[in-house]
Coordinates of C-alpha atoms in Angstrom, one line a residue:
M962 CA 74.7 159.8 176.4
K963 CA 75.5 160.7 172.9
K964 CA 76.6 157.9 170.5
K965 CA 79.7 158.4 168.5
A966 CA 79.0 159.0 164.9
V967 CA 80.4 156.2 162.7
P968 CA 82.1 157.8 159.7
T969 CA 80.8 156.6 156.4
L970 CA 83.5 155.0 154.2
T971 CA 83.8 155.5 150.5
W972 CA 84.0 152.4 148.3
S973 CA 87.8 152.9 147.7
Q974 CA 88.4 153.1 151.4
R975 CA 86.4 149.9 152.0
L976 CA 88.4 148.2 149.2
R977 CA 91.7 149.3 150.7
E978 CA 90.7 148.0 154.2
G979 CA 89.4 144.7 152.8
L980 CA 92.7 144.1 151.0
A981 CA 94.7 145.1 154.0
A982 CA 92.8 142.6 156.2
L983 CA 94.2 139.8 154.1
N984 CA 97.2 137.8 155.5
P985 CA 100.1 140.2 155.3
R986 CA 102.4 137.2 154.5
L987 CA 100.6 136.7 151.2
L988 CA 100.9 140.4 150.2
G989 CA 104.3 141.2 151.7
R990 CA 104.8 143.9 154.4
D991 CA 105.6 146.7 152.0
L992 CA 102.5 146.1 149.9
A993 CA 100.2 145.6 152.9
G994 CA 101.5 148.7 154.5
A995 CA 100.9 150.8 151.4
L996 CA 97.3 149.4 151.2
A997 CA 96.7 150.3 154.8
G998 CA 97.4 153.9 154.0
G999 CA 100.9 153.9 155.4
S1000 CA 104.2 154.0 153.6
S1001 CA 106.7 151.3 153.5
R1002 CA 109.4 153.9 153.3
D1003 CA 108.7 155.7 156.6
G1004 CA 109.4 154.5 160.1
L1005 CA 105.8 154.6 161.4
P1006 CA 104.0 151.4 162.6
V1007 CA 101.3 150.0 160.3
R1008 CA 98.1 148.4 161.8
L1009 CA 96.5 145.7 159.7
S1010 CA 93.3 144.1 161.1
N1011 CA 94.1 143.2 164.8
R1012 CA 97.9 143.2 164.3
T1013 CA 100.4 146.0 164.5
Y1014 CA 103.7 145.8 162.5
A1015 CA 106.7 148.0 163.0
G1016 CA 107.5 150.2 160.1
T1017 CA 110.0 148.9 157.6
R1018 CA 113.2 150.7 156.9
N1019 CA 114.8 151.3 153.5
V1020 CA 116.9 148.4 152.3
A1021 CA 119.1 149.0 149.3
V1022 CA 118.5 146.5 146.6
R1023 CA 121.7 144.7 145.7
E1024 CA 122.2 144.9 141.9
L1025 CA 124.3 142.4 140.1
G1026 CA 127.4 144.1 138.8
F1027 CA 127.7 142.2 135.5
D1028 CA 125.8 139.9 133.2
Q1029 CA 125.0 136.8 135.2
P1030 CA 123.3 134.7 132.4
L1031 CA 126.5 135.2 130.3
L1032 CA 128.6 134.0 133.1
W1033 CA 126.5 130.9 133.7
V1034 CA 126.5 130.0 130.0
V1035 CA 130.3 130.2 130.0
V1036 CA 130.5 128.0 133.2
A1037 CA 128.1 125.5 131.6
L1038 CA 130.3 125.3 128.4
L1039 CA 133.5 124.9 130.6
A1040 CA 132.0 122.2 132.7
W1041 CA 130.6 120.3 129.7
G1042 CA 134.0 120.7 128.0
L1043 CA 135.8 119.2 131.0
V1044 CA 133.6 116.2 131.1
M1045 CA 133.9 115.6 127.3
V1046 CA 137.7 116.0 127.4
Y1047 CA 137.8 113.3 130.0
S1048 CA 135.5 111.1 128.0
A1049 CA 137.4 111.7 124.7
S1050 CA 140.9 111.1 126.2
I1051 CA 140.4 108.4 128.7
A1052 CA 141.4 105.6 126.3
L1053 CA 144.5 107.4 124.9
P1054 CA 147.0 105.7 127.2
D1055 CA 146.1 102.4 125.5
N1056 CA 147.8 103.8 122.4
P1057 CA 151.6 103.1 122.4
R1058 CA 152.2 106.8 121.6
F1059 CA 150.6 107.8 125.0
A1060 CA 151.6 104.6 126.9
N1061 CA 153.4 106.6 129.6
Y1062 CA 150.4 108.8 130.4
A1063 CA 147.7 108.1 133.1
H1064 CA 144.1 107.8 132.0
T1065 CA 143.4 111.1 133.8
H1066 CA 146.5 112.9 132.3
F1067 CA 144.6 115.1 129.8
V1068 CA 141.6 116.0 132.0
V1069 CA 143.9 116.9 134.9
R1070 CA 146.0 119.2 132.7
H1071 CA 142.8 120.7 131.2
A1072 CA 141.5 121.3 134.7
I1073 CA 144.7 123.0 135.7
S1074 CA 144.5 125.2 132.6
M1075 CA 140.9 126.1 133.5
A1076 CA 142.0 127.0 137.1
I1077 CA 144.8 129.2 135.8
G1078 CA 142.4 130.8 133.2
L1079 CA 139.8 131.6 135.9
V1080 CA 142.5 133.3 138.1
A1081 CA 143.7 135.2 135.1
A1082 CA 140.1 136.2 134.2
M1083 CA 139.5 137.5 137.7
V1084 CA 142.6 139.6 137.5
A1085 CA 141.7 140.8 134.0
F1086 CA 138.2 141.9 135.2
Q1087 CA 139.9 144.3 137.7
F1088 CA 141.4 146.4 134.9
P1089 CA 139.1 149.2 133.6
L1090 CA 138.8 149.4 129.8
R1091 CA 140.9 152.6 129.9
S1092 CA 143.9 150.4 131.0
W1093 CA 143.3 147.9 128.3
E1094 CA 143.2 150.7 125.8
K1095 CA 146.6 151.9 127.0
M1096 CA 148.1 148.4 127.0
A1097 CA 146.8 147.5 123.5
P1098 CA 150.0 148.6 121.5
W1099 CA 152.3 146.9 124.0
M1100 CA 150.3 143.7 124.0
F1101 CA 150.5 143.7 120.2
A1102 CA 154.3 144.2 120.4
V1103 CA 154.6 141.3 122.9
A1104 CA 152.5 139.0 120.7
L1105 CA 154.8 139.8 117.7
V1106 CA 157.9 139.0 119.7
L1107 CA 156.5 135.7 120.8
L1108 CA 155.4 134.8 117.3
V1109 CA 159.0 135.3 116.2
L1110 CA 160.5 133.3 119.2
V1111 CA 158.3 130.3 118.6
L1112 CA 159.9 129.8 115.2
F1113 CA 163.3 129.1 116.8
P1114 CA 163.9 125.3 117.2
F1115 CA 165.3 125.6 120.7
I1116 CA 162.3 127.7 121.9
G1117 CA 159.3 126.6 119.9
K1118 CA 157.9 123.0 120.3
G1119 CA 157.1 121.2 117.1
V1120 CA 154.1 118.8 116.9
N1121 CA 153.0 117.1 113.6
G1122 CA 155.2 119.3 111.5
A1123 CA 154.0 122.6 113.0
R1124 CA 156.0 124.7 115.4
R1125 CA 153.3 126.6 117.4
W1126 CA 154.0 126.1 121.1
I1127 CA 156.3 127.3 123.8
S1128 CA 156.7 124.9 126.7
L1129 CA 156.0 126.4 130.1
G1130 CA 156.1 123.2 132.1
I1131 CA 152.5 123.2 133.4
M1132 CA 151.2 124.1 129.9
N1133 CA 152.2 124.6 126.3
F1134 CA 151.6 128.2 125.5
Q1135 CA 150.5 129.0 121.9
P1136 CA 151.4 132.6 120.9
S1137 CA 148.8 132.7 118.2
E1138 CA 146.1 132.6 120.9
L1139 CA 147.6 135.7 122.5
A1140 CA 147.9 137.3 119.0
K1141 CA 144.1 137.0 118.6
L1142 CA 143.4 139.0 121.7
A1143 CA 146.3 141.4 121.0
V1144 CA 145.1 142.2 117.4
L1145 CA 141.6 142.6 118.7
L1146 CA 142.6 145.2 121.3
Y1147 CA 145.0 146.9 118.9
A1148 CA 142.3 147.1 116.1
A1149 CA 139.8 148.6 118.5
D1150 CA 142.3 151.1 119.8
Y1151 CA 143.4 151.9 116.2
M1152 CA 139.8 152.7 115.2
V1153 CA 139.2 155.0 118.1
R1154 CA 142.4 156.9 117.2
K1155 CA 141.5 157.0 113.5
M1156 CA 137.8 158.0 113.8
D1157 CA 138.4 161.3 111.9
V1158 CA 139.7 159.5 108.8
K1159 CA 137.6 156.3 108.8
Q1160 CA 135.7 157.4 105.6
R1161 CA 139.0 157.8 103.7
F1162 CA 139.4 154.1 103.2
F1163 CA 143.1 153.6 102.3
Q1164 CA 144.3 156.1 104.8
A1165 CA 142.2 154.4 107.5
V1166 CA 142.9 150.8 106.6
T1167 CA 146.5 150.6 105.3
P1168 CA 148.4 150.8 108.7
M1169 CA 146.0 148.1 110.1
A1170 CA 146.4 145.9 107.0
V1171 CA 150.2 146.1 107.3
A1172 CA 150.0 145.0 111.0
V1173 CA 147.8 142.1 110.2
A1174 CA 150.0 141.1 107.2
V1175 CA 153.1 140.9 109.5
V1176 CA 151.1 138.7 111.9
G1177 CA 149.9 136.6 109.0
M1178 CA 153.4 136.0 107.7
L1179 CA 154.6 134.8 111.1
L1180 CA 151.6 132.6 111.5
L1181 CA 152.0 131.0 108.1
A1182 CA 155.6 130.3 108.9
E1183 CA 154.5 128.0 111.8
P1184 CA 152.2 127.1 109.9
D1185 CA 148.9 128.1 111.4
M1186 CA 146.5 129.2 108.7
G1187 CA 143.4 128.7 110.9
A1188 CA 144.6 131.2 113.5
F1189 CA 145.4 133.6 110.7
M1190 CA 141.9 133.3 109.3
V1191 CA 140.4 134.1 112.8
I1192 CA 142.7 137.1 113.2
V1193 CA 141.7 138.5 109.7
V1194 CA 138.0 138.1 110.5
I1195 CA 138.5 139.9 113.9
A1196 CA 140.4 142.8 112.4
M1197 CA 138.1 143.2 109.4
G1198 CA 135.0 142.9 111.6
I1199 CA 136.2 145.7 113.9
L1200 CA 137.1 147.9 111.0
F1201 CA 133.6 147.4 109.6
L1202 CA 131.8 147.9 112.9
G1203 CA 134.0 150.9 113.5
G1204 CA 132.5 152.6 110.5
V1205 CA 135.0 152.1 107.6
N1206 CA 133.5 152.8 104.2
A1207 CA 131.3 149.8 103.4
R1208 CA 131.8 149.6 99.6
M1209 CA 135.6 149.6 99.9
F1210 CA 135.3 147.2 102.8
F1211 CA 133.6 144.5 100.7
L1212 CA 136.2 145.1 98.0
I1213 CA 139.0 144.4 100.4
A1214 CA 137.1 141.4 101.7
A1215 CA 137.0 140.0 98.2
V1216 CA 140.8 140.6 97.9
V1217 CA 141.4 138.7 101.2
V1218 CA 139.3 135.7 100.1
S1219 CA 141.2 135.6 96.8
A1220 CA 144.5 135.7 98.7
F1221 CA 143.5 132.7 100.8
A1222 CA 142.4 130.9 97.7
L1223 CA 145.9 131.5 96.1
M1224 CA 147.6 130.3 99.3
I1225 CA 145.6 127.1 99.1
M1226 CA 146.4 126.6 95.4
A1227 CA 150.1 127.2 96.0
S1228 CA 150.4 124.6 98.7
E1229 CA 150.1 120.9 97.6
W1230 CA 149.1 119.6 101.1
R1231 CA 146.4 122.3 101.4
R1232 CA 145.0 121.3 98.0
E1233 CA 144.9 117.7 99.1
R1234 CA 142.9 118.7 102.1
I1235 CA 140.4 120.4 99.9
F1236 CA 140.1 117.4 97.6
A1237 CA 139.7 115.1 100.6
Y1238 CA 137.0 117.4 102.0
L1239 CA 135.1 117.1 98.7
D1240 CA 135.2 113.3 98.7
P1241 CA 136.4 111.9 102.0
W1242 CA 135.1 108.4 101.2
S1243 CA 137.2 107.8 98.0
V1244 CA 139.8 105.0 98.0
E1245 CA 142.5 107.7 97.6
H1246 CA 141.4 109.8 100.7
A1247 CA 139.6 107.5 103.1
L1248 CA 142.9 106.4 104.7
G1249 CA 144.8 109.6 104.0
K1250 CA 143.7 113.2 104.2
G1251 CA 140.0 112.3 104.5
Y1252 CA 140.5 109.8 107.3
Q1253 CA 139.8 112.2 110.1
L1254 CA 136.7 113.7 108.5
S1255 CA 135.3 110.3 107.5
H1256 CA 135.5 109.0 111.1
S1257 CA 134.0 112.3 112.4
L1258 CA 131.0 111.7 110.1
I1259 CA 130.8 108.1 111.3
A1260 CA 130.7 109.4 114.9
F1261 CA 127.7 111.7 114.1
G1262 CA 126.0 108.8 112.3
R1263 CA 126.3 106.5 115.3
G1264 CA 124.9 109.2 117.6
E1265 CA 121.6 109.5 115.7
I1266 CA 119.0 111.5 117.7
F1267 CA 119.8 111.0 121.3
G1268 CA 123.3 109.5 121.2
V1269 CA 124.9 106.3 122.6
G1270 CA 125.3 107.8 126.1
L1271 CA 128.1 109.5 127.9
G1272 CA 131.3 107.4 127.7
G1273 CA 129.8 105.1 125.0
S1274 CA 131.7 106.5 122.0
V1275 CA 133.5 104.0 119.8
E1276 CA 135.3 106.5 117.5
K1277 CA 137.3 107.9 120.4
L1278 CA 138.9 104.5 120.8
H1279 CA 141.9 105.3 118.5
W1280 CA 139.7 105.6 115.4
L1281 CA 139.2 109.4 115.4
P1282 CA 142.5 111.4 115.7
E1283 CA 142.5 114.5 118.0
A1284 CA 139.2 113.5 119.5
H1285 CA 139.8 115.6 122.6
T1286 CA 140.9 118.8 120.7
D1287 CA 139.8 119.7 117.2
F1288 CA 137.2 116.9 116.9
L1289 CA 135.6 117.1 120.4
L1290 CA 132.2 117.9 118.8
A1291 CA 132.2 114.6 116.9
V1292 CA 132.5 112.8 120.3
I1293 CA 129.7 115.0 121.6
G1294 CA 127.6 114.1 118.6
E1295 CA 128.2 110.4 119.1
E1296 CA 127.5 110.4 122.8
F1297 CA 124.7 113.0 123.0
G1298 CA 123.3 112.7 119.4
L1299 CA 121.6 115.4 117.4
V1300 CA 119.9 116.8 120.5
G1301 CA 123.3 117.5 122.2
V1302 CA 124.7 119.1 119.1
L1303 CA 121.7 121.4 118.7
V1304 CA 121.9 122.4 122.4
L1305 CA 125.6 123.2 122.0
I1306 CA 125.0 125.2 118.8
G1307 CA 122.2 127.1 120.6
L1308 CA 124.5 127.9 123.5
F1309 CA 127.2 129.4 121.2
M1310 CA 124.6 131.4 119.2
W1311 CA 123.2 132.8 122.4
L1312 CA 126.7 133.6 123.8
T1313 CA 127.7 135.4 120.6
R1314 CA 124.5 137.4 120.4
R1315 CA 124.8 138.4 124.1
I1316 CA 128.4 139.6 123.7
M1317 CA 127.5 141.6 120.6
H1318 CA 124.6 143.2 122.5
I1319 CA 126.9 144.3 125.3
G1320 CA 129.2 145.8 122.7
R1321 CA 126.3 147.7 121.0
Q1322 CA 125.2 149.0 124.4
A1323 CA 128.7 150.3 125.2
I1324 CA 128.9 152.2 121.8
A1325 CA 125.4 153.7 122.5
L1326 CA 126.9 155.0 125.8
D1327 CA 129.7 156.6 123.8
Q1328 CA 132.3 154.0 125.0
V1329 CA 133.5 153.2 121.5
F1330 CA 136.7 151.3 122.4
A1331 CA 134.9 149.1 124.9
G1332 CA 132.1 148.4 122.4
L1333 CA 134.4 147.4 119.6
V1334 CA 136.4 145.1 122.0
A1335 CA 133.3 143.3 123.1
Q1336 CA 132.0 142.9 119.6
G1337 CA 135.5 141.7 118.5
V1338 CA 135.3 139.0 121.2
G1339 CA 131.8 138.1 119.9
L1340 CA 133.3 137.7 116.4
W1341 CA 136.2 135.7 117.7
M1342 CA 134.0 133.2 119.7
G1343 CA 131.3 133.0 117.0
F1344 CA 133.5 132.6 114.0
Q1345 CA 135.9 130.1 115.6
A1346 CA 132.9 128.0 116.9
F1347 CA 131.3 128.2 113.4
I1348 CA 134.5 126.9 111.7
N1349 CA 135.1 124.1 114.2
I1350 CA 131.4 123.0 114.0
G1351 CA 131.5 123.2 110.2
V1352 CA 134.8 121.1 110.0
N1353 CA 133.4 118.4 112.4
L1354 CA 130.2 118.2 110.3
G1355 CA 132.0 118.0 107.0
A1356 CA 130.5 121.4 105.9
L1357 CA 134.0 123.0 105.7
P1358 CA 137.5 121.7 104.9
T1359 CA 139.5 120.3 107.8
K1360 CA 141.2 123.1 109.8
G1361 CA 143.1 122.9 113.1
L1362 CA 140.8 125.2 115.2
T1363 CA 139.6 124.2 118.6
L1364 CA 136.0 124.6 120.0
P1365 CA 136.2 127.8 122.2
L1366 CA 135.9 127.2 126.0
M1367 CA 135.5 123.4 125.5
S1368 CA 138.4 121.7 123.6
Y1369 CA 141.6 120.6 125.3
G1370 CA 144.2 123.2 125.1
G1371 CA 145.8 125.3 127.8
S1372 CA 146.5 128.6 126.1
A1373 CA 143.2 128.6 124.2
I1374 CA 141.2 128.2 127.4
L1375 CA 143.4 130.8 129.2
L1376 CA 142.9 133.5 126.5
N1377 CA 139.2 132.6 126.0
L1378 CA 138.5 133.2 129.7
V1379 CA 140.5 136.5 129.7
A1380 CA 138.5 137.7 126.7
I1381 CA 135.2 136.8 128.4
A1382 CA 136.4 138.6 131.5
I1383 CA 137.0 141.7 129.5
V1384 CA 133.5 141.5 128.1
L1385 CA 132.1 141.2 131.6
R1386 CA 134.1 144.3 132.5
V1387 CA 132.5 146.1 129.6
D1388 CA 129.1 145.1 130.8
Y1389 CA 130.0 146.2 134.4
E1390 CA 131.1 149.6 133.2
N1391 CA 127.9 149.9 131.1
R1392 CA 125.8 149.3 134.2
Q1393 CA 127.9 151.8 136.2
M1394 CA 127.3 154.5 133.6
M1395 CA 123.6 153.8 133.3
K1396 CA 123.3 154.2 137.1
G1397 CA 125.0 157.6 136.8
G1398 CA 128.4 156.4 138.2
R1399 CA 131.8 156.4 136.6
S1400 CA 133.2 153.4 134.8

């Protein structure tokens, strides 16, 4: 009887069989099948050592439709803000001014605002950027109407000498927050429409400058100079990113800075704020215009490196005014210390950089409106956070701007979340286009 000839194996075949003999659980079925000479993509069975496995079928990989890290950073800031609003406001009912409020009054209202904002954000995400582009002029017109209405005593609600809010029952709506988003969308839409004249500076900029000036006059009538500053930065940033002549842009920037300086010089109480910022510890300012800043600095000093612990702040106990709104960071600094402040700054830097990257990606895909909108939101979040952090640390004069996504304030949280939803929509459409689909 003739013996069957044993085929000689090359070294590569022996290596393949040796690897295939390993436990398939360690390698994974697809890899083991490939090593055995089969294909994980066909329906044929694969034999490994003494075991036979059925062929694997194609399974579509589920790709995430938008930027998950960006979403989770926003969720982290919202959650941290909710905890800190509760910590900063829990003692307010002990003050006669808030005697009728429960200890949970502010945190419950903040949570309701967040819930409304999340629902509004989910709705906003459903609209493609083409729809936002069509709605931009109408949103700008609505914002102007609301900025006029808030000035009427029987409509607008006055607090501390400023008339900035319209009461809606469950929240006080601030038209200036809607104006930020409306100007952002309008400026992006304007630049797309004026692409052919963007190098002719005055022809390109004059209509936008008039629109911002009208908004500015209405905001200064409230008065709300902080919101006006943010809107100017958003509008100018979009014009610059849209390709307006750079030399003329810096010239107009100098004119804007000079205009703000003149407004400060012409207003006695604004001048006093500047003097108090320069020396908050003086006898003249320590119990006056510098009171808020001096106690903010005391809070940071008490926090040192690691803080006094959550809930352990002393400054929030009626020493630091507006601890749950404009000066929330001071409470964070006292309770979490330098480490907590650095973590928060890092989160906002990452958030701003990520949003700007999404905008650049959209422009690279020839989606100019979407790209400018995303970058405008990045400027909004980054600049407002920069101002709030600078004010709390005493690096900038005191200004009534909240910390985005964290401070107490219904309309601010609502519009912040809508803006973030639009950015996530831009990222979603970017991914659709890169996969060859339609946005």
